[in-house]
Short mmCIF file of C-alpha atoms and ligand atoms in Angstrom, two decimals:
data_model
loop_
_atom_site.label_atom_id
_atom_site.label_comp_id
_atom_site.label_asym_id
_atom_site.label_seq_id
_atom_site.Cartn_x
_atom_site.Cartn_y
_atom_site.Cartn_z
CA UNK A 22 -138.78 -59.15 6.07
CA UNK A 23 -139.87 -61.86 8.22
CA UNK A 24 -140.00 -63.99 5.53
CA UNK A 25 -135.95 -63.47 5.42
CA UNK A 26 -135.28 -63.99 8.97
CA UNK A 27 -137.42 -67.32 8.31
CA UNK A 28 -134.76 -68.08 5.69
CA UNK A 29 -131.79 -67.01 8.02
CA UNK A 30 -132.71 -68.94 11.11
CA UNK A 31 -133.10 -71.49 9.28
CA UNK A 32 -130.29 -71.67 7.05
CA UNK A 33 -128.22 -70.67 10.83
CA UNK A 34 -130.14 -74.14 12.45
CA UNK A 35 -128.75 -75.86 9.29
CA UNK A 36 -125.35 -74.84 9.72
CA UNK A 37 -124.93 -75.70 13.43
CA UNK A 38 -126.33 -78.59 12.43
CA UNK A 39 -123.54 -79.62 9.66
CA UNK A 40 -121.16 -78.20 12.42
CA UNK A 41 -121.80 -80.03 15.14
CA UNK A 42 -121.85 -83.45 13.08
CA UNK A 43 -118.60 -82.35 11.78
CA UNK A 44 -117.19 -81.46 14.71
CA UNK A 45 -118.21 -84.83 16.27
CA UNK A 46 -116.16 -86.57 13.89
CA UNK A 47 -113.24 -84.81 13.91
CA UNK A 48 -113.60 -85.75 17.86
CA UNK A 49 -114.04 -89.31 17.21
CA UNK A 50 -111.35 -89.34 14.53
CA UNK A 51 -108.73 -87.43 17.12
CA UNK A 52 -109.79 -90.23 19.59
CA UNK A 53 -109.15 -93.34 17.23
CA UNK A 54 -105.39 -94.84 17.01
CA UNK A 55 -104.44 -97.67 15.01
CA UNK A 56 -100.81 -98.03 15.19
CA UNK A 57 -100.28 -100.71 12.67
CA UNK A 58 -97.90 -102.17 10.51
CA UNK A 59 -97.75 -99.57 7.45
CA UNK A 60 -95.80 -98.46 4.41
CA UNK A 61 -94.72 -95.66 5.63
CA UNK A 62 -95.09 -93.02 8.50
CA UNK A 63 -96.12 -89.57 7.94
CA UNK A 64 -95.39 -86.72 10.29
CA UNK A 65 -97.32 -83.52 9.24
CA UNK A 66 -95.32 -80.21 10.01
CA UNK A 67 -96.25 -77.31 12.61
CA UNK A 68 -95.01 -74.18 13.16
CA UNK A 69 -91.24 -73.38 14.47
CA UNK A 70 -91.36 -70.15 16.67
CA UNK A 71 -88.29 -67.42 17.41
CA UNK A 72 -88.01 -69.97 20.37
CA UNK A 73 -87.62 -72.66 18.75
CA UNK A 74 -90.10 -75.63 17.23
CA UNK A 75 -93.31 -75.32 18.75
CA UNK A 76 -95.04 -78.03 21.61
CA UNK A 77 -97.00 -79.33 18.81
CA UNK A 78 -94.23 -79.98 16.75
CA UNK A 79 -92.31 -81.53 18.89
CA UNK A 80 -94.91 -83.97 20.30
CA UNK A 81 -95.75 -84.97 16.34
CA UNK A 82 -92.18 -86.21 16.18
CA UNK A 83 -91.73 -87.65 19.39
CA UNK A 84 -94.89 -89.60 18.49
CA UNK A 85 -93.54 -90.25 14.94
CA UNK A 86 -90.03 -91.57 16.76
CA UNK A 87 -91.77 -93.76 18.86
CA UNK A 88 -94.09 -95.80 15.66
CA UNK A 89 -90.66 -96.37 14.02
CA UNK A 90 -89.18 -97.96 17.27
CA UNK A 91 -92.06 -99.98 17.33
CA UNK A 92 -91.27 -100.87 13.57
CA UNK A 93 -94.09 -100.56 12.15
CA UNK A 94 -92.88 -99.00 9.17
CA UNK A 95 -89.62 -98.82 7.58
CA UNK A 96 -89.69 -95.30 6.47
CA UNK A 97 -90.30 -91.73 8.44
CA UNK A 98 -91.55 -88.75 5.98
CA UNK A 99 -91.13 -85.24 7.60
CA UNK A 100 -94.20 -83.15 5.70
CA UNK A 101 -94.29 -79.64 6.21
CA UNK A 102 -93.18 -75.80 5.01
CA UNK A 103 -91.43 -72.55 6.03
CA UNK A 104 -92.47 -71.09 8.70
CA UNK A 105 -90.18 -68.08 10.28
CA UNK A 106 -87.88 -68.93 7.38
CA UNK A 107 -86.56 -72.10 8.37
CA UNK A 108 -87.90 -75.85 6.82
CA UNK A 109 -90.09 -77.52 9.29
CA UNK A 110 -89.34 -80.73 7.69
CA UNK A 111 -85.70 -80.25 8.15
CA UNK A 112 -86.05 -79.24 11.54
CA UNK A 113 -88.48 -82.36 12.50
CA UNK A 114 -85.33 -84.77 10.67
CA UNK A 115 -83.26 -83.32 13.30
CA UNK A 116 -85.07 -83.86 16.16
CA UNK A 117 -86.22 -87.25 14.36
CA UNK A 118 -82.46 -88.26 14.33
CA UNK A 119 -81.78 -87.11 18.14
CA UNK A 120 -84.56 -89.57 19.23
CA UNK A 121 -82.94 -92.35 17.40
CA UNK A 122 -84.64 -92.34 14.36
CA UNK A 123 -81.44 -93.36 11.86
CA UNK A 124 -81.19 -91.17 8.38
CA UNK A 125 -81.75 -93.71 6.12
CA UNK A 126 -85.04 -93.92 7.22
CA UNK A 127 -86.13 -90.52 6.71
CA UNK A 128 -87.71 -88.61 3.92
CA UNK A 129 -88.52 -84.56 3.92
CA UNK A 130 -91.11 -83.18 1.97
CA UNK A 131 -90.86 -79.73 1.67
CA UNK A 132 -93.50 -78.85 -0.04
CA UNK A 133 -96.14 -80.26 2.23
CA UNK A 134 -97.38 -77.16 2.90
CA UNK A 135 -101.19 -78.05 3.05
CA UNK A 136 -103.01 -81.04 4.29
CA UNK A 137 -103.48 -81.56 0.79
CA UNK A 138 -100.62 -81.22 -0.30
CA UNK A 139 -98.61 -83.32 1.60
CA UNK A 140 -100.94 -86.13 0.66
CA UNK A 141 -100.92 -85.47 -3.04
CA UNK A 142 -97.09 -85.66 -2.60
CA UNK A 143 -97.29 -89.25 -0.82
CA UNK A 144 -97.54 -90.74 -4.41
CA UNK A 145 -94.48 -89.23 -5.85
CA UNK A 146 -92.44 -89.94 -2.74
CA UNK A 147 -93.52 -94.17 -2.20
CA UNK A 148 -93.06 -95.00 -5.63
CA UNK A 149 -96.86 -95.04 -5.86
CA UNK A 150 -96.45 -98.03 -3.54
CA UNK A 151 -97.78 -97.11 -0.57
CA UNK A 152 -100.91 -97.95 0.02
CA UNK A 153 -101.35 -97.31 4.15
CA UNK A 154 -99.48 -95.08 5.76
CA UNK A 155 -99.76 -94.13 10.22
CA UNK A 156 -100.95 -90.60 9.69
CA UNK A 157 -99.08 -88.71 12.87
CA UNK A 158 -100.65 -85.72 13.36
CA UNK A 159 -102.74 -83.62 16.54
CA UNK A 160 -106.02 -85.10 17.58
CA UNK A 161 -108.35 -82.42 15.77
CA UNK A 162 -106.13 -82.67 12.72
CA UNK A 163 -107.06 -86.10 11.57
CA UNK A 164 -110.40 -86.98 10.30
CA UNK A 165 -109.87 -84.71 7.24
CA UNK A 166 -105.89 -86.12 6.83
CA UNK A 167 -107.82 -89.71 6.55
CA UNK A 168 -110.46 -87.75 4.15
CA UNK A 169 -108.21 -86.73 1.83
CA UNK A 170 -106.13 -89.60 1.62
CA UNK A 171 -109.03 -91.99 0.71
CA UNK A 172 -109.72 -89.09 -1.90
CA UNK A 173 -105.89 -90.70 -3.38
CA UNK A 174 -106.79 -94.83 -2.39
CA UNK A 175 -104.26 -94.13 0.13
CA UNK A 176 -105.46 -95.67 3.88
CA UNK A 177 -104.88 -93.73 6.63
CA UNK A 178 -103.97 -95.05 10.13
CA UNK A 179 -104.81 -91.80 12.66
CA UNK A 180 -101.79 -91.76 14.78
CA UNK A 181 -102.83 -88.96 17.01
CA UNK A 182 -100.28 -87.09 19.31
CA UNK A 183 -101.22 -87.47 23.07
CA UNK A 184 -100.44 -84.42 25.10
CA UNK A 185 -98.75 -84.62 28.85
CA UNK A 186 -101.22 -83.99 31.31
CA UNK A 187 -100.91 -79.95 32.11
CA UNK A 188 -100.73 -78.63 35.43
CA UNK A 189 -102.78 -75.61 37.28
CA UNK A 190 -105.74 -74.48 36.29
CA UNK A 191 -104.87 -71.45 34.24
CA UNK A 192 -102.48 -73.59 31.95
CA UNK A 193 -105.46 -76.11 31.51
CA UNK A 194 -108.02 -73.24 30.60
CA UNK A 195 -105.79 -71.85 27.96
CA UNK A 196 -105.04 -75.52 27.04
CA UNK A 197 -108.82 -75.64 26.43
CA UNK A 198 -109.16 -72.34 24.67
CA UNK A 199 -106.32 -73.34 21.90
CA UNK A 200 -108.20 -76.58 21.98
CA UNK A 201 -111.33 -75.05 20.57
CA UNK A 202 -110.49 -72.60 18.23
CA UNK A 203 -108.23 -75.58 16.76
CA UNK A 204 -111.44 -77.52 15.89
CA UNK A 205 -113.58 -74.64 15.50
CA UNK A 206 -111.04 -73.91 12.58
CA UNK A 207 -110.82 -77.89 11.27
CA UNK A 208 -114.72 -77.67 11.54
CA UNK A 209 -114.42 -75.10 8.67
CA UNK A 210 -111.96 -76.50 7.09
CA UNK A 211 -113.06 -80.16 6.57
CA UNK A 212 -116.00 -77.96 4.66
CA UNK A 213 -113.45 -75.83 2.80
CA UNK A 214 -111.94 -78.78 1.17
CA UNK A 215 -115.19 -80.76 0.05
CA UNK A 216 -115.45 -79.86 -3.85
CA UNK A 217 -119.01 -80.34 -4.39
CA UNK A 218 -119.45 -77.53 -1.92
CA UNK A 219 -116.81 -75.63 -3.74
CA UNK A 220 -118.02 -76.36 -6.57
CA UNK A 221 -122.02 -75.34 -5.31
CA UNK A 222 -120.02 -72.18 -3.30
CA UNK A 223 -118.81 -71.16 -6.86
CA UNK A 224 -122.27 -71.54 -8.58
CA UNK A 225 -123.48 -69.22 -5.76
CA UNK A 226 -120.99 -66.68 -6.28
CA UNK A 227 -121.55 -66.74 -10.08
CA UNK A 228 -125.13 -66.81 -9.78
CA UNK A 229 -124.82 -63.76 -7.46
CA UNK A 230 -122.94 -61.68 -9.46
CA UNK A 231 -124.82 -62.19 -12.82
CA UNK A 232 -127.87 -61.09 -10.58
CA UNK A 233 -125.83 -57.99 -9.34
CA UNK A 234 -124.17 -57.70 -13.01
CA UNK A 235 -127.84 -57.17 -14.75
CA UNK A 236 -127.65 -53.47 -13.08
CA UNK A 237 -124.26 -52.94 -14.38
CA UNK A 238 -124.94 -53.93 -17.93
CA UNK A 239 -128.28 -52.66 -18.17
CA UNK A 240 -127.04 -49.48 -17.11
CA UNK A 241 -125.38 -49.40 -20.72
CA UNK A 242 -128.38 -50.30 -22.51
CA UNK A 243 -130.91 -48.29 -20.61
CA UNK A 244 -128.71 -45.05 -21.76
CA UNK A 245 -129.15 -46.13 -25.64
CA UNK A 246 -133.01 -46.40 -24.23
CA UNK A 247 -133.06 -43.08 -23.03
CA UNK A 248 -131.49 -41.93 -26.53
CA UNK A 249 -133.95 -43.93 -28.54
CA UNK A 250 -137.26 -43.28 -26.79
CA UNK A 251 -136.56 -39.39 -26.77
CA UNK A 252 -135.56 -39.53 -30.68
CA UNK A 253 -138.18 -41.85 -31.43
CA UNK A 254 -141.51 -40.65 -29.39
CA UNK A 255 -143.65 -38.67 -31.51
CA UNK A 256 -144.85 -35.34 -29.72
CA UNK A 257 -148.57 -35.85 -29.13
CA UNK A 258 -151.06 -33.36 -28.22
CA UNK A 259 -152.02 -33.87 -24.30
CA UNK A 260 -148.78 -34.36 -22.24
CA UNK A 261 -150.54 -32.66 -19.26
CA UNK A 262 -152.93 -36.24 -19.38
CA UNK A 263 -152.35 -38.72 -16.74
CA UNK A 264 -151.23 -42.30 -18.13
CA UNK A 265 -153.95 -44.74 -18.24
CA UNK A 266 -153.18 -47.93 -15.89
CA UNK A 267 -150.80 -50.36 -17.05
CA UNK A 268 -152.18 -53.96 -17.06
CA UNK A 269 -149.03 -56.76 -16.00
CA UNK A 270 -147.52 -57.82 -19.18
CA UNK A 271 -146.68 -61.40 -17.56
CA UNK A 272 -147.87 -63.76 -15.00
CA UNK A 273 -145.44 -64.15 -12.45
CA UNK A 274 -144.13 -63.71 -9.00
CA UNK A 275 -141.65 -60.48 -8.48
CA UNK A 276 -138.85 -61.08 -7.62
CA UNK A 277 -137.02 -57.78 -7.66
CA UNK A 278 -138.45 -54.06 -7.56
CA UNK A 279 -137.53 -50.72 -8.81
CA UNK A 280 -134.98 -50.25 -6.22
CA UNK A 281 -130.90 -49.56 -5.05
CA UNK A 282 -129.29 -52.83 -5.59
CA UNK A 283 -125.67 -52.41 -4.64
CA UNK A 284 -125.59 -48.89 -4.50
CA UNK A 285 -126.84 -48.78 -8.25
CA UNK A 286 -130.56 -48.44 -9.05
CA UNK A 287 -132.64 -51.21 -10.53
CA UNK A 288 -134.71 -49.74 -13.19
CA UNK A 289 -137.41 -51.52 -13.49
CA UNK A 290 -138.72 -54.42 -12.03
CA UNK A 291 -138.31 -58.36 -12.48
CA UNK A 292 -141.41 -60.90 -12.97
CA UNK A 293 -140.29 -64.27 -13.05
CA UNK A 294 -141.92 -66.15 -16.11
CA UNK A 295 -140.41 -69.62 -17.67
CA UNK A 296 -139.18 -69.70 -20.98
CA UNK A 297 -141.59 -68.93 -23.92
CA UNK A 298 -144.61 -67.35 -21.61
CA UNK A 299 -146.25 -65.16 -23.53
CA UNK A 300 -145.51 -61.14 -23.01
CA UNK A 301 -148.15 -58.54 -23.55
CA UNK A 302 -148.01 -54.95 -23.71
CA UNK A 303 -148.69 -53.52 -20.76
CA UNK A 304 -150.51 -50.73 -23.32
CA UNK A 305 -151.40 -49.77 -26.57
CA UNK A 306 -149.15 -48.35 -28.42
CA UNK A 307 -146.40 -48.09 -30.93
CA UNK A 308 -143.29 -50.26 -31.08
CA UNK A 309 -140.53 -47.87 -30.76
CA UNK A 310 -137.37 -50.66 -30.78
CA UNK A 311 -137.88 -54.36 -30.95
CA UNK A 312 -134.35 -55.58 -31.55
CA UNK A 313 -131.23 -56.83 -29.41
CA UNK A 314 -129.32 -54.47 -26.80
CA UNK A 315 -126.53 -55.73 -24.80
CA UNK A 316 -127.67 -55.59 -21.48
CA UNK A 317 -131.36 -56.52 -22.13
CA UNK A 318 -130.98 -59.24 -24.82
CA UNK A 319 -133.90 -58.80 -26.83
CA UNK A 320 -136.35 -56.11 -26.10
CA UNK A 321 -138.76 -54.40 -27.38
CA UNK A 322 -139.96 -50.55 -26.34
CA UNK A 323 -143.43 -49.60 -26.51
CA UNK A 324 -144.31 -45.71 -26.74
CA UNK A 325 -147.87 -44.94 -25.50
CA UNK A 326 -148.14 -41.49 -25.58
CA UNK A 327 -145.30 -38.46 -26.20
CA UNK A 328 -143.76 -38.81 -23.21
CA UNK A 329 -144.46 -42.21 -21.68
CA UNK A 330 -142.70 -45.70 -23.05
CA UNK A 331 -143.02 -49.41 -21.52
CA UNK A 332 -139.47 -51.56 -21.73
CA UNK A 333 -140.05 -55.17 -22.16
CA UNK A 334 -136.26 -57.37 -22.23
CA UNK A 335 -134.69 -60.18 -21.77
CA UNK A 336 -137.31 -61.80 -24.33
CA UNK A 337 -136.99 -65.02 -25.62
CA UNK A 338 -138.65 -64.71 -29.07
CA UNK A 339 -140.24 -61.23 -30.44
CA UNK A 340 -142.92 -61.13 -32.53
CA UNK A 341 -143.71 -57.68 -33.23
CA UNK A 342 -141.86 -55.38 -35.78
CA UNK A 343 -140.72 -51.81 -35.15
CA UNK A 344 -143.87 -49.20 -35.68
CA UNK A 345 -146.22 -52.08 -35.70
CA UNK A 346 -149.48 -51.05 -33.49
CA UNK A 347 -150.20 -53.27 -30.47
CA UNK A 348 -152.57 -53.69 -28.23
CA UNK A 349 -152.67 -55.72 -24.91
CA UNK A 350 -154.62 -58.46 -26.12
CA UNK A 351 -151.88 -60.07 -27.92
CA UNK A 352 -148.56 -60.77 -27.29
CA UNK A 353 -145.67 -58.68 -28.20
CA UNK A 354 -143.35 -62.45 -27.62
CA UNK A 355 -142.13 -64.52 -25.41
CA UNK A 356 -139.99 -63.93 -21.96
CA UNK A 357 -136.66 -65.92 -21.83
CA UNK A 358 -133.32 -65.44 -20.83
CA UNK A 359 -131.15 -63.13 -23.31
CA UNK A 360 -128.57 -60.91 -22.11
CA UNK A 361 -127.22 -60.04 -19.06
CA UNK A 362 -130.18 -62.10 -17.10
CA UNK A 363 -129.78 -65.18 -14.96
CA UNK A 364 -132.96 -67.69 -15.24
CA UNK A 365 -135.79 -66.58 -17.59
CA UNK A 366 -137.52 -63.16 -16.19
CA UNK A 367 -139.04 -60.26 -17.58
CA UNK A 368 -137.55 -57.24 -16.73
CA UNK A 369 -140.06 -54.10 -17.62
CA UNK A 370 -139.55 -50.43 -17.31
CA UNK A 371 -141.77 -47.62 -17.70
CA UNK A 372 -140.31 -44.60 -18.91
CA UNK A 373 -141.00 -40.90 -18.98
CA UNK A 374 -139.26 -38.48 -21.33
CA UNK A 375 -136.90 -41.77 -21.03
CA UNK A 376 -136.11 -41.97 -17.69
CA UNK A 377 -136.92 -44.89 -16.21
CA UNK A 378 -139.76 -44.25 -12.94
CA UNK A 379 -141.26 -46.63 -10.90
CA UNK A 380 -143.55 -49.12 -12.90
CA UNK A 381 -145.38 -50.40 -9.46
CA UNK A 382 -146.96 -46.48 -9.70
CA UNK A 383 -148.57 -47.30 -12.82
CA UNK A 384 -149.33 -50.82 -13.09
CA UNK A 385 -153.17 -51.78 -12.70
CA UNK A 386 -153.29 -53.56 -8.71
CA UNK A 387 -150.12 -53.73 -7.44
CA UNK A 388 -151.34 -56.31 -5.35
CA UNK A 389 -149.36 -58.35 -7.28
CA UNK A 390 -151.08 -62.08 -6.03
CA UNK A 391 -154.39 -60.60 -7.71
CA UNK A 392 -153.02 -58.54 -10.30
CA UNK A 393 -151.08 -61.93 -11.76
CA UNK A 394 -154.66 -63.76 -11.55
CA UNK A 395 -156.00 -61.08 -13.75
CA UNK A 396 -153.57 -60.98 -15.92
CA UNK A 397 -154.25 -64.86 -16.58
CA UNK A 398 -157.62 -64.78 -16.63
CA UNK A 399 -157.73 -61.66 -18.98
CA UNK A 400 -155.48 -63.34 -21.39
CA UNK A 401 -155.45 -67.51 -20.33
CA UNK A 402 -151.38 -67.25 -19.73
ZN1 LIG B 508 -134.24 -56.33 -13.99
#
C-alpha cells in the first residue's frame, strides 16, 4: 500500500512536471508574433453563439484583416466548422469582407474542424506551395498550431490575437478564469495529439486489458479444470488427511494473488518467471492433464491425493506426459507465455474437489522473499 502511494506521488510530481513545462510554452508561444511576409494567412474558426459570432471570433478576424492590409500575404483562408448550425468559415468571410478584406482573396475551409485538421487541409488548398503561412489564432492556441504544422514542413508564423484591455474588476476576474481553463485544456491537449504518447497510451490500455482479460478467459478453462480433475482424480483412501505443504514450483516475485480482480476472482496466483525457467511440481503426484486449454495455454494438472490437484499454465514447453509420476525434484517444464497471459508468468492453482482455493494456504513459507530463496537453493533455478 505504501509502496502504491510511492508510485502515485510520484507519477502525480511527474505530471505537474510535464504540465507546467507545457504550459510554459504554450505561454511563450501565445507571447511570440512574427508578422511576416507569408504564403498565406490562416484564420482558425471559433464558435458562433445564438448572439451572434463570439469575442474570440471576431478578434481572430479582425487580426486576420489587419495582416492582409499590411500585405503580407496575398491570400486569407477562413478554417473552421459548424457550430449552432451555421459555417464559421462562412461567417468569418463575411466579416473578413466588411473589414475590407476583397473576395478574391479569400479561401473557406470547411472542414477545418480540428487543429489538425485544418493544417492537414493547408496542402490541398496552396497547391502544396505554401510553405509559411501567419498562423492567426488566440494566444494559448498557438504553440501546438506551430507543432503540428512542422509535423507537415509547413512554418508557422504565431499571429496571436491581442485582446482590448477589459474594464472593472469582475470582467477581468472572469477574463482570467476563461483564461485558465483555456490553457489548462491546450495543456492537455498539446499531450493528446503527441503520437508516441498515443501510441505508449494504447500499449497501456492493451496491456491492461490482456492483464484484466486472463480472468475472463481463464474463467473458461478453469470450468473444463473443474470437469477434468473431478473425472480424472482417483478416490484414495484418507480424504479426512490434511495436504502436506506445497513447496513454490518457481522462483519469482508475485505479482498477483488469489483475489477479486474486477469484480471476477483470480484463481490462483501469478509468479513472475522469464521464459524457459524451469517449473516444478509443487507435489508428488500424478499428471492428470498436460496439454493446451484456451485460457491457460499450456498446462499441466497435477493430482496429489483424491481430492486435492495443483494447476500449473501458461507454460512454455511441457515435459511431462499425462499419468506420468512426478516428484518435485524435477521439472514438470518450462514457464512462458501461452494463452491468455501478458509477459511470461506462472499462474498456479490449487484445487480441491476442483475448485480452485487459495494456494498462499498451502504453499510451504509464504514469506514469499524466503520461500523463492528456497526454492532456488533446493533446486539451483
Ligand atoms: Zn493468473
Amino acid at each position: 500500500m505504501r509502496r502504491v502511494r510511492g508510485y502515485v506521488a510520484f507519477l502525480a510530481l511527474m505530471l505537474s512536471g510535464i504540465g507546467v513545462v507545457t504550459l510554459a510554452r504554450i505561454w511563450r508561444a501565445g507571447r511570440t508574433s512574427r508578422p511576416e511576409p507569408a504564403d498565406a494567412i490562416i484564420v482558425f474558426g471559433a464558435a458562433i453563439w445564438d448572439t451572434g459570432p463570439s469575442a474570440t471570433l471576431r478578434l481572430r478576424t479582425m487580426r486576420g484583416a489587419e495582416l492582409y492590409a499590411r500585405g503580407l500575404a496575398p491570400v486569407v483562408v477562413c478554417s473552421g466548422g459548424t457550430s449552432g448550425g451555421l459555417s464559421e468559415p462562412r461567417l468569418m468571410a463575411d466579416l473578413m469582407i466588411a473589414q475590407g478584406v476583397p473576395t478574391s482573396a479569400l479561401m473557406l475551409d470547411e472542414a477545418g474542424v480540428t487543429t489538425r485538421a485544418t493544417i492537414a487541409s493547408l496542402r490541398g488548398l496552396g497547391g502544396g506551395k505554401w510553405r509559411r503561412i501567419l498562423a492567426v489564432s488566440s494566444p494559448f492556441h498557438l504553440f501546438r498550431i506551430v507543432e503540428e504544422a512542422r509535423r507537415h514542413g509547413i512554418t508557422a508564423l504565431p499571429c496571436p490575437t491581442r485582446r482590448p484591455p477589459s474594464r472593472g474588476f469582475r470582467a477581468t476576474l472572469r477574463l482570467l478564469c476563461w483564461d485558465a481553463r483555456q490553457y489548462a485544456r491546450e495543456t492537455v491537449a498539446v499531450w493528446a495529439y503527441r503520437r508516441p504518447l498515443k501510441r505508449l497510451a494504447a500499449q497501456f490500455h492493451a496491456r491492461w486489458r490482456a492483464f484484466t482479460g486472463e480472468v475472463d478467459a481463464v474463467r473458461q478453462s478453469s470450468v473444463e479444470i473443474w470437469a477434468l480433475i473431478r473425472a480424472r482424480q482417483v478416490p484414495g483412501e484418507s480424504e479426512t488427511a490434511a495436504l502436506p505443504r506445497l513447496d513454490w514450483p518457481v522462483s519469482g516475485r508475485m505479482t498477483s494473488r488469489f483475489a477479486m480482480r474486477r469484480g471476477r476472482l483470480h484463481e490462483g496466483i501469478d509468479i513472475r518467471a522469464s521464459h524457459g525457467t524451469p517449473v516444478h511440481p509443487a507435489l508428488g503426484g500424478v499428471v492428470l492433464l498436460a496439454g493446451e486449454l484456451a485460457g491457460y495455454g499450456r498446462v499441466v494438472v497435477i493430482g496429489h491425493s483424491a481430492s486435492y490437484a495443483t494447476v500449473y499454465a501458461h507454460l512454455e514447453r511441457i515435459d511431462v506426459a499425462e499419468g506420468d509420476r512426478v516428484e518435485p525434484e524435477r521439472p514438470l517444464g518450462a514457464s512462458g507465455s501461452t494463452g491468455r497471459s501478458f509477459g511470461p508468468h506462472l499462474h498456479f492453482e490449487v484445487r480441491f474437489d476442483g475448485t480452485a482455493v487459495d494456494p498462499l494456504v498451502f504453499l510451504e513459507d509464504p514469506d514469499r522473499e524466503r520461500a523463492f530463496t528456497r526454492r532456488a537453493e533446493l533446486y539451483g533455478d
